[in-house]
Coordinates of C-alpha atoms in Angstrom, one line a residue:
M1 CA 101.0 100.0 114.2
R2 CA 102.1 103.5 115.1
F3 CA 104.4 105.1 117.7
I4 CA 105.6 108.5 118.5
L5 CA 108.3 110.5 116.7
A6 CA 108.9 113.7 118.5
F7 CA 110.2 116.9 117.0
L8 CA 112.3 118.4 119.7
L9 CA 112.4 122.1 118.9
A10 CA 113.2 125.1 121.1
A11 CA 110.7 127.1 119.2
S12 CA 108.1 124.3 118.7
A13 CA 105.5 126.2 120.8
T14 CA 105.3 128.9 118.1
A15 CA 105.4 126.6 115.1
Q16 CA 101.8 126.3 114.1
P17 CA 100.7 123.8 111.4
V18 CA 98.9 125.3 108.5
T19 CA 96.4 123.8 106.0
E20 CA 97.2 124.4 102.4
T21 CA 94.4 124.4 99.9
V22 CA 94.8 123.9 96.2
D23 CA 91.9 124.4 93.7
V24 CA 91.6 121.2 91.6
H25 CA 90.7 122.0 88.0
V26 CA 92.1 119.0 86.2
L27 CA 91.7 115.3 86.9
E28 CA 94.1 112.7 85.5
I29 CA 92.2 109.6 84.4
E30 CA 93.9 106.4 83.3
A31 CA 91.9 104.2 80.9
V32 CA 92.6 100.7 79.5
V33 CA 90.5 99.9 76.4
I34 CA 90.0 96.2 75.6
D35 CA 88.2 94.2 73.0
K36 CA 85.9 91.2 73.4
Q37 CA 88.9 88.9 73.8
G38 CA 90.3 91.1 76.6
K39 CA 93.2 92.4 74.4
P40 CA 94.2 96.1 74.6
V41 CA 92.9 98.3 71.8
E42 CA 95.5 100.6 70.4
G43 CA 95.5 103.5 68.0
L44 CA 92.7 105.5 69.6
T45 CA 92.9 109.3 69.6
K46 CA 91.6 112.1 71.9
D47 CA 88.5 112.5 69.7
D48 CA 87.6 108.9 70.2
F49 CA 86.9 109.3 73.9
V50 CA 84.0 110.8 75.7
V51 CA 84.3 111.6 79.4
Q52 CA 81.5 112.4 81.9
I53 CA 82.3 113.7 85.4
G54 CA 79.2 113.5 87.6
S55 CA 76.2 114.2 85.4
R56 CA 78.1 116.5 83.0
P57 CA 80.3 115.9 80.0
A58 CA 84.0 117.0 80.6
E59 CA 86.5 118.5 78.2
I60 CA 89.7 116.5 77.6
A61 CA 92.4 119.1 78.2
N62 CA 95.3 116.8 77.6
F63 CA 95.7 113.3 76.1
Y64 CA 98.6 110.9 75.6
V65 CA 99.2 107.2 75.1
V66 CA 101.4 105.3 77.6
K67 CA 103.2 102.1 76.6
P68 CA 106.6 100.6 77.1
L69 CA 109.3 101.7 74.8
P70 CA 111.9 99.3 73.4
A71 CA 114.6 98.2 75.8
G72 CA 117.5 100.7 76.1
E73 CA 115.5 103.9 75.7
A74 CA 115.9 106.3 78.5
A75 CA 112.3 107.3 79.2
L76 CA 109.0 105.6 79.3
Q77 CA 107.5 108.5 77.3
A78 CA 108.7 111.7 75.8
H79 CA 106.3 113.6 78.0
G80 CA 108.1 112.2 81.1
G81 CA 105.4 109.8 82.3
A82 CA 106.4 108.1 85.6
D83 CA 107.1 104.4 85.8
T84 CA 104.6 101.7 86.6
R85 CA 104.3 100.4 90.2
L86 CA 103.1 97.0 90.9
V87 CA 102.2 95.4 94.3
I88 CA 101.9 91.6 94.1
F89 CA 99.8 90.5 97.2
I90 CA 99.8 86.8 97.8
D91 CA 97.0 85.9 100.3
D92 CA 98.2 82.6 101.9
L93 CA 95.2 82.5 104.2
H94 CA 92.9 82.1 101.2
L95 CA 95.0 79.9 98.9
R96 CA 95.2 76.1 98.6
R97 CA 98.3 74.3 97.4
R98 CA 97.3 73.8 93.8
G99 CA 96.2 77.4 93.3
K100 CA 99.3 78.8 95.0
K101 CA 101.7 76.8 93.0
R102 CA 100.0 77.6 89.7
A103 CA 100.1 81.3 90.5
I104 CA 103.7 81.4 91.5
D105 CA 104.8 79.3 88.5
A106 CA 103.0 81.7 86.2
L107 CA 104.6 84.8 87.9
R108 CA 108.0 83.2 87.6
A109 CA 107.5 82.3 84.0
H110 CA 106.1 85.7 82.9
L111 CA 107.7 88.4 85.0
D112 CA 109.6 89.4 81.9
K113 CA 106.4 90.2 80.1
F114 CA 105.9 93.3 82.4
D115 CA 107.5 96.5 81.4
P116 CA 111.2 96.2 82.5
K117 CA 111.0 99.7 84.0
A118 CA 108.1 98.7 86.2
T119 CA 108.9 98.3 89.9
A120 CA 107.3 95.5 91.9
M121 CA 106.7 95.0 95.6
L122 CA 106.1 91.5 96.8
V123 CA 103.8 91.1 99.8
V124 CA 102.6 87.9 101.6
W125 CA 99.6 87.9 103.9
N126 CA 99.4 85.0 106.4
G127 CA 97.7 86.8 109.3
S128 CA 100.4 89.4 109.3
M129 CA 101.6 91.4 106.3
N130 CA 105.1 90.6 105.3
V131 CA 106.8 92.8 102.7
R132 CA 109.1 90.1 101.2
V133 CA 110.6 92.4 98.5
P134 CA 110.4 96.2 98.7
A135 CA 109.8 98.0 95.4
T136 CA 112.4 96.9 92.9
N137 CA 112.8 96.2 89.2
D138 CA 115.4 93.6 89.8
R139 CA 113.7 90.4 88.4
A140 CA 116.3 88.1 90.0
V141 CA 115.4 89.3 93.5
L142 CA 111.7 88.8 92.8
L143 CA 112.3 85.3 91.4
R144 CA 114.3 84.2 94.4
A145 CA 111.6 85.5 96.7
L146 CA 108.9 83.7 94.7
E147 CA 110.8 80.4 95.0
A148 CA 111.1 80.8 98.8
I149 CA 107.3 81.6 99.0
D150 CA 106.5 78.5 96.9
R151 CA 108.1 76.3 99.5
E152 CA 105.9 77.7 102.3
P153 CA 102.6 75.8 102.9
P154 CA 99.4 77.8 102.1
L155 CA 96.9 78.2 104.9
G156 CA 93.6 78.0 102.9
T157 CA 93.2 74.3 103.6
R158 CA 92.8 75.0 107.3
Y159 CA 89.4 76.6 106.7
D160 CA 88.4 73.6 104.5
G161 CA 89.1 71.2 107.4
E162 CA 87.3 73.3 110.0
R163 CA 84.3 73.8 107.7
R164 CA 84.0 70.0 107.1
A165 CA 84.1 69.4 110.8
M166 CA 81.4 72.0 111.4
L167 CA 79.2 70.5 108.6
R168 CA 79.7 67.0 110.0
T169 CA 78.5 68.2 113.4
I170 CA 75.4 69.7 111.9
D171 CA 74.7 66.5 110.1
T172 CA 75.2 64.4 113.2
V173 CA 72.8 66.4 115.2
A174 CA 70.2 66.4 112.4
E175 CA 70.4 62.6 112.1
K176 CA 70.1 62.1 115.8
M177 CA 67.1 64.4 116.1
T178 CA 65.4 62.8 113.1
S179 CA 65.8 59.4 114.8
A180 CA 64.5 60.7 118.1
R181 CA 61.3 62.0 116.4
Q182 CA 60.7 58.7 114.7
G183 CA 61.3 56.5 117.7
P184 CA 59.4 56.1 121.0
P185 CA 59.9 58.8 123.6
T186 CA 62.7 58.2 126.0
A187 CA 64.6 60.2 128.6
A188 CA 67.5 60.4 126.1
S189 CA 65.3 61.8 123.4
K190 CA 64.0 64.7 125.4
F191 CA 66.0 67.1 123.2
G192 CA 66.7 64.6 120.4
V193 CA 70.3 64.1 121.4
E194 CA 72.0 62.5 124.4
N195 CA 74.9 65.0 124.5
E196 CA 73.9 68.3 125.9
S197 CA 76.5 70.1 123.7
E198 CA 74.6 68.9 120.6
R199 CA 71.3 70.6 121.6
P200 CA 70.1 72.8 118.6
E201 CA 70.6 76.1 120.4
I202 CA 74.1 75.1 121.5
L203 CA 74.8 74.0 117.9
G204 CA 73.5 77.3 116.7
Q205 CA 75.9 79.2 119.0
K206 CA 78.8 77.1 117.6
V207 CA 77.9 77.9 114.0
M208 CA 77.8 81.6 114.9
T209 CA 81.1 81.4 116.7
F210 CA 82.6 79.7 113.6
A211 CA 81.3 82.5 111.4
E212 CA 82.6 85.2 113.8
T213 CA 86.1 83.7 113.7
Y214 CA 86.2 83.8 109.9
S215 CA 84.5 87.2 109.8
R216 CA 87.4 88.6 111.8
E217 CA 89.9 86.9 109.5
T218 CA 88.2 88.5 106.5
Q219 CA 88.2 91.9 108.1
N220 CA 91.9 91.6 108.9
T221 CA 92.6 90.6 105.3
L222 CA 90.7 93.6 104.0
E223 CA 92.7 95.9 106.4
A224 CA 95.9 94.4 105.1
L225 CA 94.8 95.2 101.5
R226 CA 94.0 98.7 102.5
E227 CA 97.4 99.0 104.1
A228 CA 99.1 97.8 100.9
V229 CA 97.1 100.3 98.9
S230 CA 98.1 103.1 101.2
T231 CA 101.8 102.4 100.5
L232 CA 101.2 103.6 96.9
K233 CA 99.2 106.7 97.8
G234 CA 101.2 109.8 97.1
L235 CA 103.4 108.2 94.4
D236 CA 103.2 109.1 90.7
G237 CA 102.8 106.8 87.8
R238 CA 100.6 103.8 87.0
K239 CA 99.8 101.9 90.3
V240 CA 98.4 98.4 90.3
L241 CA 97.7 96.0 93.1
L242 CA 97.5 92.3 92.0
Y243 CA 95.7 90.2 94.5
I244 CA 96.3 86.4 94.3
S245 CA 93.7 84.5 96.2
E246 CA 91.0 81.9 95.8
G247 CA 88.4 84.3 96.9
L248 CA 87.5 86.5 99.9
P249 CA 83.9 86.0 101.2
L250 CA 81.3 88.8 101.3
Q251 CA 79.6 86.8 104.1
P252 CA 82.2 84.7 105.9
A253 CA 81.0 81.1 106.5
G254 CA 77.8 82.1 104.7
E255 CA 77.3 78.7 103.1
V256 CA 77.6 77.0 106.5
I257 CA 75.0 79.3 108.0
E258 CA 72.7 78.8 105.0
Y259 CA 73.1 75.0 105.3
W260 CA 72.2 75.0 109.0
S261 CA 69.3 77.4 108.4
R262 CA 67.9 75.1 105.7
L263 CA 67.9 72.1 108.0
M264 CA 66.2 74.2 110.6
R265 CA 63.5 75.3 108.2
D266 CA 63.1 71.7 106.9
G267 CA 62.5 70.5 110.5
R268 CA 65.5 68.3 110.6
L269 CA 67.1 70.3 113.5
Q270 CA 63.8 70.7 115.5
Q271 CA 63.1 69.0 118.7
P272 CA 60.6 66.1 119.0
A273 CA 57.0 67.0 118.3
E274 CA 56.0 66.6 122.0
E275 CA 58.6 69.0 123.2
P276 CA 58.1 72.8 122.8
M277 CA 60.6 74.5 120.4
D278 CA 63.2 76.5 122.2
E279 CA 62.6 80.3 121.9
Y280 CA 66.1 80.8 120.4
L281 CA 65.2 78.4 117.6
K282 CA 61.8 80.1 117.0
T283 CA 63.6 83.5 116.7
F284 CA 66.1 82.1 114.3
S285 CA 63.6 80.2 112.1
G286 CA 61.8 83.5 111.3
R287 CA 65.0 85.2 109.9
A288 CA 65.6 85.2 106.2
S289 CA 69.4 84.9 106.5
E290 CA 71.4 84.9 109.6
A291 CA 74.5 85.3 107.4
M292 CA 73.7 89.0 107.0
R293 CA 75.0 89.5 110.5
F294 CA 78.5 89.0 109.1
D295 CA 78.1 90.8 105.8
Q296 CA 81.3 92.7 104.9
T297 CA 80.0 95.0 102.2
S298 CA 80.9 98.2 104.0
R299 CA 84.5 97.1 104.4
F300 CA 84.8 96.1 100.7
V301 CA 83.5 99.6 99.9
E302 CA 86.1 101.1 102.1
L303 CA 88.8 99.2 100.2
V304 CA 87.3 100.6 96.9
R305 CA 87.3 104.1 98.2
D306 CA 90.9 103.8 99.4
A307 CA 92.1 102.4 96.1
Q308 CA 90.2 105.1 94.1
A309 CA 91.7 107.9 96.3
A310 CA 95.2 106.5 95.9
R311 CA 94.6 106.0 92.1
V312 CA 95.4 102.3 92.4
M313 CA 94.0 99.8 89.9
F314 CA 93.0 96.6 91.7
S315 CA 93.1 93.3 89.8
A316 CA 92.7 89.8 91.2
I317 CA 93.6 86.3 90.1
E318 CA 91.8 83.2 91.3
P319 CA 94.6 80.8 90.2
A320 CA 93.1 77.3 90.7
G321 CA 91.5 77.2 87.3
S322 CA 88.1 76.0 86.2
G323 CA 88.5 72.7 88.1
G324 CA 89.8 74.3 91.2
F325 CA 86.6 75.5 92.8
D326 CA 85.2 72.1 93.8
D327 CA 83.4 73.4 96.8
A328 CA 80.6 70.9 96.9
G329 CA 83.0 68.0 96.7
L330 CA 85.2 69.4 99.4
M331 CA 82.3 69.9 101.8
D332 CA 80.5 66.7 101.0
E333 CA 83.5 64.4 101.3
G334 CA 83.0 61.7 104.0
R335 CA 79.5 63.0 105.0
S336 CA 76.2 61.2 105.0
K337 CA 74.7 64.4 103.5
P338 CA 71.2 64.9 104.8
A339 CA 71.2 67.8 102.4
R340 CA 73.7 69.3 99.9
V341 CA 75.6 72.6 100.5
D342 CA 74.7 75.2 97.9
S343 CA 77.9 75.3 95.9
S344 CA 76.7 78.1 93.6
L345 CA 76.0 80.3 96.7
S346 CA 79.5 79.5 98.1
R347 CA 81.1 80.4 94.8
H348 CA 79.2 83.7 94.5
N349 CA 80.0 84.5 98.1
Q350 CA 83.8 84.0 97.5
R351 CA 84.0 86.0 94.3
S352 CA 81.3 88.8 94.0
A353 CA 82.9 91.3 96.4
M354 CA 86.4 91.1 94.8
Q355 CA 84.8 91.4 91.3
M356 CA 83.2 94.6 92.5
V357 CA 86.5 96.0 93.8
A358 CA 88.2 95.3 90.5
E359 CA 85.4 96.8 88.4
E360 CA 85.1 100.0 90.5
T361 CA 88.9 100.7 90.4
G362 CA 89.5 99.9 86.7
G363 CA 91.0 96.4 87.2
R364 CA 89.9 92.9 86.2
Y365 CA 89.0 89.7 88.1
F366 CA 90.3 86.6 86.5
A367 CA 88.7 83.3 87.5
D368 CA 88.1 79.8 85.9
E369 CA 91.1 80.4 83.6
N370 CA 93.1 77.3 83.0
D371 CA 95.8 79.0 80.9
L372 CA 97.4 81.5 83.2
E373 CA 99.7 82.6 80.4
V374 CA 96.6 84.3 78.9
V375 CA 96.0 86.1 82.3
M376 CA 99.6 87.2 82.5
D377 CA 99.5 88.6 79.0
A378 CA 96.4 90.6 79.8
L379 CA 97.8 91.9 83.1
A380 CA 101.1 92.9 81.5
G381 CA 99.2 95.0 79.0
H382 CA 96.9 96.6 81.6
V383 CA 99.7 97.5 83.9
S384 CA 101.9 99.3 81.4
T385 CA 99.8 100.2 78.4
Y386 CA 96.9 102.7 78.8
Y387 CA 95.5 106.1 77.7
S388 CA 95.9 109.1 80.0
L389 CA 93.2 111.7 79.9
A390 CA 93.4 115.0 81.7
V391 CA 90.0 116.5 82.0
R392 CA 88.6 119.7 83.4
A393 CA 86.4 118.9 86.4
P394 CA 84.4 120.6 89.1
Q395 CA 86.2 121.4 92.4
Q396 CA 84.8 118.4 94.3
R397 CA 86.6 116.0 96.6
D398 CA 84.7 112.9 95.2
V399 CA 83.2 112.6 91.8
A400 CA 81.8 109.9 89.6
V401 CA 83.7 109.2 86.4
R402 CA 82.5 107.5 83.2
V403 CA 84.7 107.0 80.1
G404 CA 83.5 105.7 76.8
V405 CA 84.7 105.3 73.2
R406 CA 82.5 106.8 70.5
N407 CA 80.9 104.4 68.1
R408 CA 82.6 101.3 69.5
K409 CA 80.2 98.9 71.1
D410 CA 82.8 96.2 70.7
V411 CA 85.2 97.6 73.3
R412 CA 85.2 97.9 77.1
V413 CA 86.9 100.7 79.0
L414 CA 88.6 99.9 82.3
T415 CA 88.9 102.9 84.6
S416 CA 88.2 103.9 88.1
R417 CA 84.5 104.8 88.5
R418 CA 85.1 107.5 91.1
R419 CA 88.0 109.9 91.8
S420 CA 88.9 111.7 95.0
S421 CA 91.1 114.8 94.9
A422 CA 93.5 115.3 97.8
L423 CA 94.5 118.7 99.1
Q424 CA 98.2 119.5 98.9
E425 CA 98.9 118.8 102.5
E426 CA 97.2 115.3 102.3
A427 CA 99.1 114.5 99.1
V428 CA 102.5 115.4 100.6
N429 CA 101.8 113.4 103.8
A430 CA 100.8 110.4 101.7
A431 CA 104.0 110.8 99.6
V432 CA 106.2 110.9 102.8
R433 CA 104.7 107.7 104.0
A434 CA 104.9 105.9 100.6
R435 CA 108.6 106.7 100.4
L436 CA 109.3 104.8 103.6
Y437 CA 108.8 101.8 101.3
S438 CA 109.7 102.9 97.8
R439 CA 112.8 104.9 98.9
E440 CA 112.4 107.4 96.0
A441 CA 114.2 110.6 96.6
V442 CA 113.5 113.8 94.5
N443 CA 115.1 117.1 95.5
P444 CA 114.1 120.1 93.3
L445 CA 115.0 122.4 96.3
E446 CA 118.5 120.9 96.4
A447 CA 118.1 120.6 100.2
N448 CA 120.9 119.1 102.2
V449 CA 119.8 117.2 105.3
Q450 CA 122.5 116.2 107.8
F451 CA 121.9 113.9 110.7
G452 CA 124.2 114.1 113.8
A453 CA 125.1 111.3 116.3
A454 CA 122.3 110.2 118.6
W455 CA 122.7 111.0 122.3
P456 CA 120.6 110.2 125.3
D457 CA 117.9 112.6 126.4
S458 CA 115.9 111.3 129.4
R459 CA 114.4 108.0 128.2
R460 CA 114.7 108.8 124.5
C461 CA 117.5 109.4 122.0
R462 CA 117.9 112.9 120.6
V463 CA 119.1 113.0 117.0
P464 CA 120.1 116.4 115.8
V465 CA 119.1 117.3 112.2
Q466 CA 120.2 120.2 110.1
I467 CA 118.4 121.2 106.9
I468 CA 120.1 123.6 104.5
I469 CA 118.3 125.0 101.5
P470 CA 120.5 126.9 99.0
A471 CA 120.0 130.6 98.3
G472 CA 117.4 131.3 95.7
K473 CA 115.6 127.9 96.0
L474 CA 112.7 129.3 98.2
T475 CA 110.3 131.7 96.6
A476 CA 109.0 134.8 98.5
G477 CA 105.3 135.5 98.4
P478 CA 103.6 138.9 98.0
D479 CA 104.5 139.9 101.5
G480 CA 108.2 139.3 100.8
K481 CA 108.3 136.2 103.0
A482 CA 109.0 132.6 102.0
E483 CA 107.1 129.9 103.8
F484 CA 108.3 126.3 103.9
S485 CA 107.4 123.2 106.0
V486 CA 109.1 120.0 107.0
R487 CA 107.3 116.8 107.4
A488 CA 108.9 113.6 108.8
M489 CA 108.0 110.0 109.4
V490 CA 110.0 107.0 110.5
L491 CA 109.8 103.2 110.2
D492 CA 111.5 101.1 112.8
S493 CA 113.1 97.7 112.6
K494 CA 109.8 96.0 113.5
Q495 CA 108.0 97.7 110.6
R496 CA 106.1 100.1 112.8
E497 CA 105.4 103.5 111.5
S498 CA 105.4 106.8 113.4
K499 CA 102.8 109.5 113.0
I500 CA 103.8 112.3 110.6
Q501 CA 105.4 115.3 112.4
H502 CA 105.0 118.7 110.9
M503 CA 106.6 122.1 111.4
V504 CA 106.2 125.4 109.4
R505 CA 108.6 128.3 109.1
K506 CA 108.2 131.8 107.6
I507 CA 111.4 133.7 106.7
V508 CA 112.6 136.6 104.7
P509 CA 115.0 135.0 102.2
Q510 CA 118.3 136.7 101.6
P511 CA 119.6 136.7 98.0
D512 CA 123.1 135.3 98.9
A513 CA 122.3 133.3 102.0
A514 CA 121.2 129.7 102.4
V515 CA 118.4 128.9 104.7
T516 CA 119.4 126.7 107.7
E517 CA 117.0 125.1 110.0
S518 CA 118.0 122.9 113.0
I519 CA 115.6 120.4 114.5
A520 CA 116.0 117.2 116.5
F521 CA 114.2 113.8 116.5
G522 CA 113.2 112.1 119.8
L523 CA 113.3 108.4 119.3
Q524 CA 113.6 105.1 121.2
P525 CA 116.8 103.1 120.7
S526 CA 116.4 101.2 117.4
R527 CA 117.3 101.3 113.7
Y528 CA 115.0 103.5 111.5
I529 CA 114.2 104.5 108.0
V530 CA 113.5 108.3 107.9
S531 CA 111.3 109.9 105.2
L532 CA 111.2 113.7 105.0
A533 CA 109.4 116.2 102.8
I534 CA 110.5 119.9 102.5
L535 CA 107.7 121.9 100.9
D536 CA 107.9 125.4 99.4
H537 CA 104.4 126.7 100.1
V538 CA 104.6 129.4 97.4
T539 CA 105.6 127.3 94.5
G540 CA 104.5 123.9 95.7
E541 CA 107.9 122.4 94.9
T542 CA 108.7 119.6 97.3
S543 CA 111.9 117.7 98.0
Y544 CA 111.5 114.1 99.3
I545 CA 114.6 112.7 101.1
Q546 CA 115.1 109.3 102.8
T547 CA 117.9 108.0 104.9
E548 CA 118.6 105.4 107.6
I549 CA 119.6 106.2 111.2
D550 CA 120.7 104.0 114.1
T551 CA 119.9 105.1 117.6
S552 CA 120.6 101.6 119.1
V553 CA 124.0 102.9 120.1
C554 CA 122.6 106.1 121.6
G555 CA 125.3 108.0 123.5
S556 CA 128.2 105.7 122.4

């Protein structure tokens, strides 16, 4: 949810935003190479790799191996590689008790297997997205949060109950209509059922309403995942989103619709022979699959594109194990079963889309694995051990990527299958937003940002801000002028984000004089986290600064 952050500037009418363009000649590609057992393959060199961008081979301009160094060493790599960033996304809406407990127990037992320099953010989705732990490498904080989440009941069993009830209703109507066709005609058997609400067309509407409800829930979950991915966009380093769920359907309630459709085609949900079939049922009976109305393929593709653009590797764990997906048993329990629900269809429906997301972004999908220690070992390796390939690429916003290893058919390369290149302005905006959550300050311009006391201004609070850039830190262009911009975004106490505000200034820098810019924020009374970027347009150097301000005492 967004609200308005106003820049209150006397000269704001003359401050025009500009669009910066940067030619992209090099793409950074991260690749994990695994053997048939899923273990990372080490010892490869630049000459072992072959890269294709689009339909053409690409030259590898730079190559290095990233892996954790022994504890106590100051840097992850001598080349200065950035730390690993992990988002653990626990989807309570699509977890049952057994699977959730197994996943949390495995995380608690194996957090120390991940690179100790890696930061982790812990997110719980239960219909709203709750950031339980912002990015941290403090394992004690993460363990306490996991213990608290373990005590909260998962919500996945709610769908099981509602699905059973819907299937029982379908069975009941099918049995009554079968009895009506076999018995003598009566007033009660006009439609095969005595209860008007059990007429086939009314039942069909109930099935569609049931599917619509879970279609919206799936869409909301996908939007939450996209939101989590976006918090990593603009940050450096290895970025991994670990999704813990027992599946997210490509076609919500698809197995229920298929079951109802099959009983329709078999004649068990048709009216008695002497009664004309309702036009609604005639229309439905001619369709191959009503479930396609709720197909979410396009939204899963949007998630893939977002993850690829943010350079986020998406991996998923279905934690219940090989005995956890007992879908047929769950749905058949307590039913007379005029037919069986297609368990294989349901399993494919729950898994196929997330498998696609993982494969397209260079991650893995773990299912039917009873030993989660094996899964955690694999994930720890994928998160912090990989090959980095910098390749020369055409100047395109979106390109297909293929990476292989010469003469090694026994290995598999995990990497994003497409890459999108952001313009500088887009990259800076993404970094400003990401730092609302990661709180990572870098200040190559040595800018000093000072916030004054908030005071009332009409129905808002005015917060004066002074930005001071030391002499010599801004670089003049060919015209003798330096150009810099300030971007700002805030997050309020209800976790609502503002839009990014943007101002640009051109100045003639003085050799011995600092550059001072005074602006003001217009905000409603509340507590805020502020994220700013100060960008030198000539050199591209950018300072990112965050702070907290409190306007709840505006005017005091």
